[in-house]
XYZ file of C-alpha atoms in Angstrom:
638
model
C -152.046 138.414 82.002
C -153.021 136.064 84.364
C -151.900 138.265 87.116
C -154.422 141.039 85.906
C -156.938 138.382 85.939
C -156.359 137.566 88.936
C -156.486 140.860 90.762
C -159.605 141.266 88.791
C -161.164 138.957 90.421
C -159.879 140.063 93.815
C -161.253 143.052 93.236
C -164.537 141.683 92.452
C -164.736 139.302 95.822
C -163.521 142.934 97.803
C -167.001 144.326 97.036
C -169.163 141.340 98.670
C -171.548 142.144 101.158
C -169.809 142.419 104.812
C -171.640 139.655 105.925
C -169.780 137.543 103.409
C -166.936 139.084 104.787
C -166.933 137.381 108.150
C -167.297 134.105 107.168
C -164.731 131.803 107.832
C -165.839 128.995 105.306
C -165.239 125.155 106.312
C -163.900 126.443 109.922
C -165.064 125.992 113.618
C -165.506 129.213 115.612
C -163.658 128.941 118.848
C -165.131 129.351 121.932
C -163.135 130.791 124.946
C -164.382 128.591 127.310
C -163.398 125.204 125.328
C -160.178 125.669 127.037
C -158.184 125.895 130.290
C -154.841 126.614 129.613
C -153.671 126.878 125.726
C -155.107 125.257 122.737
C -153.601 124.300 119.437
C -156.374 126.307 116.916
C -154.318 124.760 113.488
C -157.863 122.737 112.221
C -159.987 126.665 113.206
C -157.355 128.293 111.112
C -157.252 128.574 107.758
C -153.837 130.165 105.745
C -153.103 132.117 102.466
C -149.893 132.990 101.279
C -149.672 135.819 99.345
C -147.497 134.459 96.603
C -148.194 137.321 93.966
C -148.811 139.981 96.557
C -152.305 140.325 96.022
C -153.457 141.661 99.226
C -153.386 145.231 100.251
C -152.763 145.558 103.957
C -154.331 148.589 104.347
C -157.965 147.723 103.154
C -158.280 144.128 103.590
C -161.385 143.004 103.386
C -161.353 139.298 103.026
C -158.311 137.193 101.804
C -159.118 135.138 98.668
C -158.067 131.498 98.576
C -158.462 130.379 102.299
C -156.790 126.884 102.982
C -156.480 124.447 105.842
C -152.811 124.548 107.337
C -151.132 121.594 106.439
C -149.561 119.139 108.562
C -146.137 119.598 107.363
C -146.204 123.054 107.968
C -146.366 122.232 111.915
C -142.648 120.595 111.347
C -141.229 122.761 108.826
C -142.265 125.538 106.290
C -141.422 124.805 102.752
C -138.249 126.988 101.860
C -140.304 128.881 98.737
C -142.856 130.417 101.179
C -139.835 132.341 102.830
C -139.954 136.282 101.819
C -143.865 135.827 101.190
C -146.223 137.470 102.959
C -148.688 134.246 104.790
C -152.161 135.271 105.880
C -153.977 133.654 109.503
C -157.539 133.730 110.240
C -159.396 132.702 112.444
C -162.885 133.366 114.712
C -163.153 133.211 118.263
C -166.244 133.827 120.357
C -165.664 135.054 124.126
C -168.731 132.967 125.507
C -168.075 134.576 128.775
C -169.819 136.619 130.937
C -166.345 138.597 131.504
C -163.501 140.304 129.378
C -160.990 138.277 128.492
C -157.045 138.606 127.597
C -156.001 136.020 125.291
C -152.431 135.480 123.828
C -151.674 133.674 120.172
C -149.098 132.372 119.114
C -148.310 131.523 115.073
C -145.169 129.452 115.635
C -141.434 130.316 114.991
C -139.979 132.578 113.316
C -141.098 135.692 112.363
C -139.348 139.243 111.979
C -142.654 140.545 112.252
C -146.389 139.624 113.434
C -149.231 142.183 112.387
C -152.536 141.426 113.684
C -155.583 142.697 112.322
C -159.341 142.570 113.508
C -162.698 143.029 111.929
C -164.232 146.233 112.621
C -167.573 145.985 111.895
C -167.956 150.162 111.501
C -165.426 150.867 108.955
C -166.439 147.265 107.388
C -162.840 146.191 106.594
C -159.668 144.538 108.864
C -157.798 146.866 110.903
C -154.335 146.599 112.245
C -154.406 145.919 116.081
C -152.266 148.732 118.418
C -149.088 146.832 118.942
C -148.997 147.879 122.375
C -146.328 145.717 125.171
C -148.118 142.011 125.711
C -146.903 142.590 128.883
C -144.486 139.671 129.172
C -141.140 139.416 128.657
C -141.433 137.586 125.491
C -140.384 139.256 121.742
C -143.200 141.180 120.254
C -142.804 138.928 117.062
C -143.307 135.780 119.045
C -146.799 136.583 120.491
C -149.869 138.935 119.925
C -153.008 139.560 122.758
C -156.447 139.634 122.138
C -158.777 141.328 124.058
C -162.595 140.072 124.138
C -165.410 141.790 125.398
C -168.388 139.589 127.196
C -169.936 138.008 124.397
C -168.005 139.467 121.623
C -167.492 137.708 118.601
C -164.737 138.616 116.652
C -162.128 137.117 113.544
C -158.408 137.964 113.293
C -156.332 137.990 109.919
C -152.380 137.518 111.050
C -149.851 138.736 108.827
C -146.601 137.011 109.263
C -143.198 137.868 107.961
C -140.786 134.669 108.328
C -137.329 135.021 109.053
C -134.368 133.660 106.564
C -134.454 130.041 108.222
C -135.351 126.684 106.887
C -136.676 125.799 110.472
C -140.032 128.042 110.631
C -143.164 126.345 111.661
C -146.730 127.454 112.260
C -148.351 126.068 115.226
C -150.885 128.491 115.863
C -152.224 128.377 119.723
C -153.900 130.605 122.021
C -153.166 130.729 125.478
C -153.899 133.124 128.409
C -151.335 135.638 129.966
C -150.058 133.404 132.990
C -149.456 130.311 131.494
C -147.574 131.486 128.316
C -143.925 131.533 129.779
C -145.006 127.900 130.334
C -146.206 127.202 126.965
C -142.854 128.617 125.358
C -140.957 126.626 127.549
C -143.059 123.287 126.377
C -142.150 124.343 122.919
C -138.534 124.598 123.695
C -138.680 121.315 125.552
C -139.479 119.187 122.403
C -136.351 118.564 121.510
C -134.853 117.934 124.947
C -133.766 114.314 124.726
C -132.074 115.468 121.345
C -130.543 118.559 123.441
C -129.230 116.357 125.725
C -127.269 114.458 123.122
C -126.448 117.630 121.729
C -124.900 118.681 124.769
C -123.117 115.700 125.494
C -121.231 115.702 121.515
C -120.408 119.083 122.400
C -119.081 117.766 125.524
C -116.909 115.563 123.409
C -116.010 118.342 120.949
C -114.395 120.181 124.060
C -112.204 117.170 124.813
C -111.108 116.616 121.330
C -110.511 120.699 121.166
C -108.050 120.228 124.209
C -106.572 117.155 123.067
C -105.586 118.930 119.606
C -104.117 121.406 121.535
C -101.931 119.204 123.700
C -101.142 117.156 120.463
C -99.792 120.849 118.932
C -98.021 121.414 121.973
C -96.308 117.938 122.175
C -95.483 117.988 118.430
C -95.824 121.371 117.260
C -98.226 120.321 113.891
C -100.054 122.987 112.653
C -102.453 120.503 111.550
C -103.735 120.150 115.069
C -104.209 123.532 115.477
C -106.676 123.810 112.524
C -108.787 120.505 113.899
C -109.159 122.396 117.045
C -110.844 125.440 115.503
C -113.027 122.827 113.518
C -114.379 121.230 116.804
C -114.489 124.619 118.371
C -116.633 125.565 115.544
C -118.752 122.700 115.003
C -119.289 122.318 118.645
C -120.369 126.130 119.540
C -122.883 125.659 116.551
C -124.289 122.183 118.299
C -124.718 124.232 121.478
C -126.375 127.198 120.015
C -128.558 124.916 118.652
C -129.309 123.507 121.400
C -129.598 126.050 124.114
C -131.288 128.767 121.358
C -133.679 126.332 120.068
C -137.321 127.952 120.198
C -136.096 130.718 122.174
C -137.796 134.089 121.403
C -134.706 136.511 121.278
C -133.661 138.689 118.399
C -130.129 136.954 118.881
C -131.394 133.299 117.990
C -133.237 134.872 115.055
C -129.969 135.841 113.799
C -128.381 132.604 114.799
C -130.938 130.968 113.080
C -131.078 132.853 109.619
C -127.413 132.907 109.141
C -124.888 132.518 111.984
C -125.194 128.789 112.032
C -124.185 127.965 108.432
C -121.384 130.653 109.033
C -120.110 128.536 111.558
C -120.838 125.276 109.947
C -118.808 126.903 106.930
C -116.100 128.553 108.625
C -115.418 124.737 110.793
C -115.686 122.896 107.406
C -112.438 125.209 105.720
C -110.587 124.279 108.823
C -111.407 121.038 108.686
C -110.425 120.390 104.969
C -107.035 122.535 105.675
C -106.537 120.021 108.570
C -107.392 116.904 106.750
C -105.051 117.968 104.088
C -101.674 118.675 105.914
C -103.062 115.322 108.557
C -102.541 113.084 105.515
C -99.662 115.378 103.745
C -101.870 115.529 100.526
C -99.568 118.049 98.353
C -96.951 115.493 98.588
C -98.446 112.004 98.798
C -102.134 112.626 97.341
C -102.389 115.438 94.646
C -105.182 114.607 93.414
C -106.776 114.853 96.512
C -105.457 118.323 97.195
C -106.664 119.321 94.060
C -110.142 118.308 95.006
C -110.362 119.474 98.909
C -108.617 122.780 97.955
C -111.091 123.394 95.307
C -114.061 122.677 97.609
C -112.258 124.703 100.430
C -112.213 127.556 97.923
C -115.875 127.020 96.448
C -117.283 127.311 100.187
C -115.224 131.033 100.578
C -117.022 131.773 97.759
C -120.404 130.198 98.730
C -119.767 131.830 102.268
C -119.620 135.416 100.367
C -122.431 134.560 98.105
C -124.462 133.245 101.602
C -124.071 137.019 103.599
C -124.688 138.908 100.444
C -128.252 136.911 99.931
C -128.832 137.303 103.528
C -128.392 140.795 103.966
C -128.338 142.565 100.681
C -131.649 140.469 99.144
C -135.445 139.636 99.982
C -135.408 136.371 97.853
C -134.485 133.599 100.103
C -134.586 130.791 97.648
C -130.963 132.263 96.151
C -129.704 131.912 99.798
C -131.107 128.676 100.512
C -129.772 127.281 97.029
C -126.376 128.739 97.720
C -126.349 127.115 100.908
C -127.565 124.000 99.627
C -125.249 123.756 96.671
C -122.448 124.450 98.995
C -123.604 121.298 101.109
C -123.982 118.946 98.406
C -120.223 120.080 97.441
C -119.036 118.965 100.974
C -121.018 115.547 99.964
C -119.438 115.007 96.774
C -115.678 115.828 98.360
C -116.708 113.224 100.863
C -117.576 110.660 98.179
C -114.989 111.261 96.023
C -112.585 110.971 99.650
C -113.907 107.507 100.129
C -113.385 106.407 96.997
C -109.933 107.439 96.443
C -109.216 105.899 99.768
C -110.664 102.638 98.469
C -108.360 102.577 95.461
C -105.301 103.729 97.497
C -103.031 101.728 99.926
C -102.939 104.120 102.676
C -104.252 102.670 105.787
C -104.879 106.652 107.280
C -107.303 106.884 104.231
C -109.164 103.868 104.706
C -109.687 104.939 108.489
C -110.420 108.254 107.518
C -113.061 106.958 104.770
C -114.957 105.024 107.292
C -115.596 107.971 109.315
C -116.391 109.987 106.309
C -119.067 107.154 105.051
C -120.998 107.837 108.388
C -120.653 111.339 108.138
C -121.790 111.474 104.479
C -124.609 109.134 105.650
C -125.509 111.246 108.416
C -125.027 114.481 106.452
C -127.378 113.426 103.497
C -130.178 112.260 105.846
C -129.987 115.460 107.456
C -129.943 117.975 104.303
C -132.517 115.434 103.520
C -135.052 116.274 106.361
C -134.192 120.117 106.092
C -135.304 120.442 102.671
C -137.957 118.056 102.870
C -141.410 118.057 104.367
C -141.342 114.424 104.728
C -141.050 112.632 107.684
C -140.533 109.393 109.219
C -143.709 107.888 111.075
C -145.124 109.431 114.116
C -144.502 105.832 116.194
C -141.102 106.527 116.116
C -139.007 108.596 118.552
C -138.925 112.376 117.839
C -135.220 111.556 117.042
C -135.134 110.068 114.297
C -137.119 113.045 112.593
C -134.514 115.314 114.080
C -132.289 116.704 111.223
C -129.198 118.119 113.651
C -129.620 114.617 115.331
C -128.248 112.569 112.054
C -125.616 115.453 111.465
C -124.669 114.618 114.933
C -124.131 110.913 114.835
C -121.985 111.651 111.317
C -119.801 114.190 113.260
C -119.448 111.232 116.045
C -118.479 108.090 114.185
C -116.389 110.253 111.948
C -114.468 111.493 115.366
C -114.127 108.169 116.369
C -112.645 106.573 113.115
C -110.545 109.965 112.924
C -108.810 108.907 116.507
C -108.108 105.588 115.332
C -106.837 107.242 111.922
C -104.475 108.833 114.193
C -103.617 106.628 116.670
C -102.120 105.021 113.297
C -100.320 107.695 112.401
C -98.933 108.214 115.576
C -97.623 104.558 115.648
C -96.279 105.585 111.950
C -94.558 108.540 113.079
C -93.049 106.828 116.453
C -91.686 104.160 114.011
C -90.627 106.590 111.696
C -88.618 108.666 113.878
C -86.967 105.827 115.539
C -85.976 105.509 111.761
C -84.998 108.485 111.467
C -82.783 108.493 114.735
C -81.568 105.456 113.903
C -80.291 106.960 110.147
C -79.135 109.876 112.311
C -77.308 107.558 114.979
C -75.720 105.335 112.360
C -74.831 108.523 110.187
C -73.115 109.893 113.023
C -71.284 106.248 113.688
C -70.163 106.664 110.131
C -68.333 110.064 110.544
C -66.914 109.563 113.535
C -65.573 105.987 112.316
C -64.302 107.921 109.030
C -62.742 110.501 111.289
C -61.012 107.604 113.054
C -59.917 105.657 110.471
C -58.642 109.382 108.853
C -56.677 109.792 112.204
C -55.237 106.251 111.981
C -54.296 106.549 108.638
C -52.454 110.024 109.200
C -50.574 107.826 112.177
C -49.931 105.092 109.954
C -48.604 107.418 107.340
C -46.546 109.373 109.709
C -45.057 106.189 111.708
C -44.210 104.840 107.928
C -42.819 108.183 107.428
C -40.637 107.852 110.816
C -39.343 104.208 110.300
C -38.448 105.270 106.613
C -36.422 108.088 107.969
C -35.131 106.116 111.318
C -34.223 103.462 108.544
C -32.415 105.706 106.422
C -31.045 108.329 108.493
C -30.379 106.649 111.835
C -29.937 103.229 110.981
C -26.968 104.188 107.959
C -25.081 106.204 110.777
C -25.190 103.465 113.768
C -24.208 101.181 110.855
C -21.115 103.357 109.509
C -20.385 103.706 113.686
C -19.978 99.662 113.909
C -18.314 99.525 110.771
C -15.353 102.004 111.985
C -15.457 100.101 115.284
C -14.585 96.592 113.383
C -11.928 98.422 111.236
C -10.156 100.297 114.352
C -10.673 96.840 116.152
C -8.967 95.055 113.161
C -6.658 97.915 112.712
C -4.810 97.712 116.546
C -5.260 93.712 116.425
C -3.896 93.225 119.408
C -3.539 96.242 121.081
C -7.534 96.607 121.200
C -9.143 99.056 123.529
C -11.983 98.255 125.971
C -13.806 101.471 124.718
C -13.641 100.680 121.186
C -15.340 97.129 121.930
C -18.240 98.781 124.282
C -18.372 101.053 121.048
C -18.843 97.991 118.366
C -21.586 96.013 121.115
C -23.624 99.504 121.784
C -23.819 100.263 118.252
C -24.823 96.225 117.479
C -27.247 96.902 120.429
C -28.371 99.675 118.971
C -28.936 98.620 115.700
C -30.978 95.600 117.072
C -33.438 98.294 118.722
C -33.911 100.499 115.812
C -34.850 97.235 114.040
C -37.258 96.439 116.657
C -38.503 99.431 116.751
C -38.609 100.102 112.947
C -40.159 96.926 112.744
C -42.794 98.045 115.267
C -44.040 100.808 113.977
C -44.286 99.997 110.064
C -47.997 99.897 109.555
C -47.327 96.589 107.034
C -46.268 94.429 109.884
C -49.559 94.998 111.781
C -51.148 91.380 111.408
C -50.579 88.633 113.765
C -48.211 86.235 110.925
C -45.751 89.113 110.386
C -45.165 89.067 114.045
C -44.706 85.176 114.479
C -42.151 85.852 111.623
C -40.006 88.379 113.002
C -40.099 86.600 116.656
C -38.878 83.462 114.622
C -36.018 85.312 113.019
C -34.831 86.881 116.011
C -34.951 83.745 118.075
C -32.995 82.435 115.872
C -30.408 84.855 115.714
C -30.579 85.221 119.530
C -29.717 81.811 120.064
C -27.363 81.014 117.008
C -24.391 81.530 119.576
C -25.550 79.377 122.498
C -25.983 75.792 122.711
C -30.169 75.629 123.177
C -32.070 74.383 120.594
C -35.324 76.374 119.803
C -38.812 75.498 118.228
C -41.718 77.758 116.802
C -45.055 76.332 116.689
C -47.962 78.171 115.440
C -51.122 77.089 113.224
C -50.643 75.805 109.537
C -53.083 78.442 108.344
C -52.270 81.423 109.895
C -55.805 83.883 109.618
C -55.035 87.116 108.703
C -55.653 88.982 111.985
C -54.678 92.526 112.629
C -52.075 93.630 115.539
C -51.563 97.020 116.056
C -47.876 98.300 116.104
C -48.244 98.603 120.060
C -49.138 95.601 121.145
C -46.487 93.497 118.664
C -44.115 96.306 120.264
C -45.188 94.929 123.947
C -45.407 90.866 122.924
C -42.098 91.099 121.268
C -40.503 92.802 124.393
C -41.934 90.258 126.846
C -40.456 87.481 124.153
C -37.242 89.091 124.320
C -37.225 89.473 128.244
C -38.424 85.543 128.217
C -35.119 84.826 125.575
C -32.823 86.548 128.005
C -33.799 85.368 130.992
C -33.310 81.495 129.995
C -29.805 82.025 128.624
C -28.935 83.424 131.914
C -30.716 81.842 134.453
C -32.686 78.680 133.138
C -29.363 76.294 131.996
C -31.598 75.064 129.609
C -31.258 72.837 126.375
C -34.543 73.323 124.474
C -36.836 76.117 123.597
C -40.320 76.040 122.725
C -42.721 79.126 121.331
C -45.856 78.534 120.820
C -48.309 80.345 118.906
C -52.641 79.737 119.944
C -55.148 81.596 117.730
C -58.586 81.765 118.876
C -60.560 84.450 120.369
C -57.447 85.044 122.176
C -53.399 85.192 120.829
C -52.009 82.992 123.601
C -48.025 82.583 123.343
C -46.099 80.457 125.814
C -42.260 80.092 126.111
C -41.679 76.928 127.263
C -38.059 75.982 128.585
C -36.439 72.467 129.881
C -34.324 74.069 132.381
C -33.673 74.458 136.400
C -37.475 76.534 136.390
C -38.123 79.012 139.444
C -35.315 79.269 141.887
C -35.753 80.963 145.205
C -31.941 82.577 145.167
C -32.382 83.421 141.018
C -35.954 85.193 141.733
C -34.323 88.612 142.715
C -32.099 89.060 139.851
C -35.105 89.048 136.940
C -38.072 89.962 139.141
C -37.794 93.574 138.051
C -38.120 91.975 134.663
C -41.199 89.714 135.191
C -42.637 92.691 136.586
C -41.893 94.679 133.723
C -42.997 91.438 131.817
C -46.649 91.977 133.632
C -47.181 95.506 133.254
C -46.187 95.584 129.356
C -49.182 93.230 129.008
C -51.459 94.908 131.404
C -50.927 98.294 129.138
C -52.504 96.351 125.906
C -55.338 94.762 128.442
C -53.483 91.204 128.349
C -52.674 88.468 130.728
C -49.079 87.261 131.948
C -48.375 84.151 133.762
C -45.315 82.014 134.881
C -45.044 78.858 136.196
C -42.906 75.718 136.721
C -43.520 72.351 134.986
C -40.319 70.494 133.202
C -38.502 73.709 133.374
C -40.513 77.231 133.444
C -43.620 78.127 131.272
C -44.045 81.637 130.715
C -47.671 82.782 129.221
C -48.915 85.734 127.221
C -52.485 86.052 126.587
C -54.409 89.126 124.706
C -57.530 89.534 123.288
C -58.089 89.546 119.230
C -61.261 90.789 119.323
């Protein structure tokens, strides 16, 4: 009903006289002589946004409800006007005596610009031919106005905005020669912000190289996702700065569609990176679920955004989808910050600090995009630049990401060191167990051989000795010397075999057992001599392991020493002492004649053998004269 009344009212207005139709109420006529290079004409231009589509462009008599251009439209057009026909009306007088050609720039960005001029003969506004402007400028940026000397003209411009939130209405007139400079001037409005953007792009490029290097060193696929994130966002920032207010079709496509696709795709890669970087699936399951859900939501939002962009004329649904996805990102950021505050992970806390800056910058950027409100004009234009705040959020997020990465690298180095130490300990444990198994097998074999020698060889040799003694007893005074040799050899063989058996038995591998065996041997060996002996050792003998090889070599050295004392020393006493410390020190001290040059040759081979035996077990041998002869044997126990 309201629409029908409005159309009826509109038709009544169209039937007004032509003199009324040429009026531009409340606005001054623009005079050509009033400007030199260019002139903004916002104050002289009226605007009408045809939300209900009541204007018939084939028969325009006048515009209903013509209003002044709000100041906010010079900065940003409200998204609710996108997709609605927008009409601008102004009047101009060529108060010069020559024909004049002017160029009209209504603002940025438009899919189409239709220029209508009042024709007195037809009594309506007629479409001006869309001939070339003669400039290398997109025809959807400027229109040419031709005025005869003294001509008064009224123009209406129909504007079709592209689907973006950065559209502006800044109607301006200029001359042909100044047109390129004027467009450059519009592009330079964001010069300082563009410099900052290029610096951010350089930092993002460095992060790409760093991430690729980190992947090459660690083979962690998370860094590939971060390099993709940095690359896509860096490309978006670069194109934002490079294409700002460039009158090209590629810029229209970028501003209306591709910038959000770059941002959303980069954000998806960032979510994947973040989940893998903090190992959310294994350590932070709730965070994993939220990030993964927002990641899927972003993919769905990109599909809807693409559909509304290419298959729908309603920009509000496309803009609503974009805003919804960005608010979802903000929600995930808030959740991440809160989750990190209640979690003891230091890495999450570093990342949360960065995400706090990112959230603040993104929220302020989103406010400036979706609102016509701005900060005071006295402050720097940067403060009112939505992209600047988003870039600052990204920059600080990047700084604290590097801090978190440094902390994580230290953790990884420590973890790798611990893992390496664990593997080394497992290897050493395995090697030790293997060595112990080998030793156990050796000990078992030694015990088996010693048991066989005792049971088989021992009984046989003992039988030989007994039979030789029986033969000697039967022969009485007619004993053969060979039988004595057999008996002595059997006795000697039994002694040596007992020594070998004692050496091989693993149960004898201790210092106290060796001392007991030496004491028993000395008592038996010196029993039929006039030499008295003493064996000294600590009262409390510690349990110290001494291998069979060491026991055998030590015993043979002691045996050789006692044999030399009996044969050459002419001693009446022998002291065998054992001292236990880091080394086992054994001294055989007799009170005989000491070392005599005339007797050295007789037992020099024995001394050489004793020295070699001690060297074979990493011991030390020495012999000296002091109130007799002192033989010292030293063996390390550690």
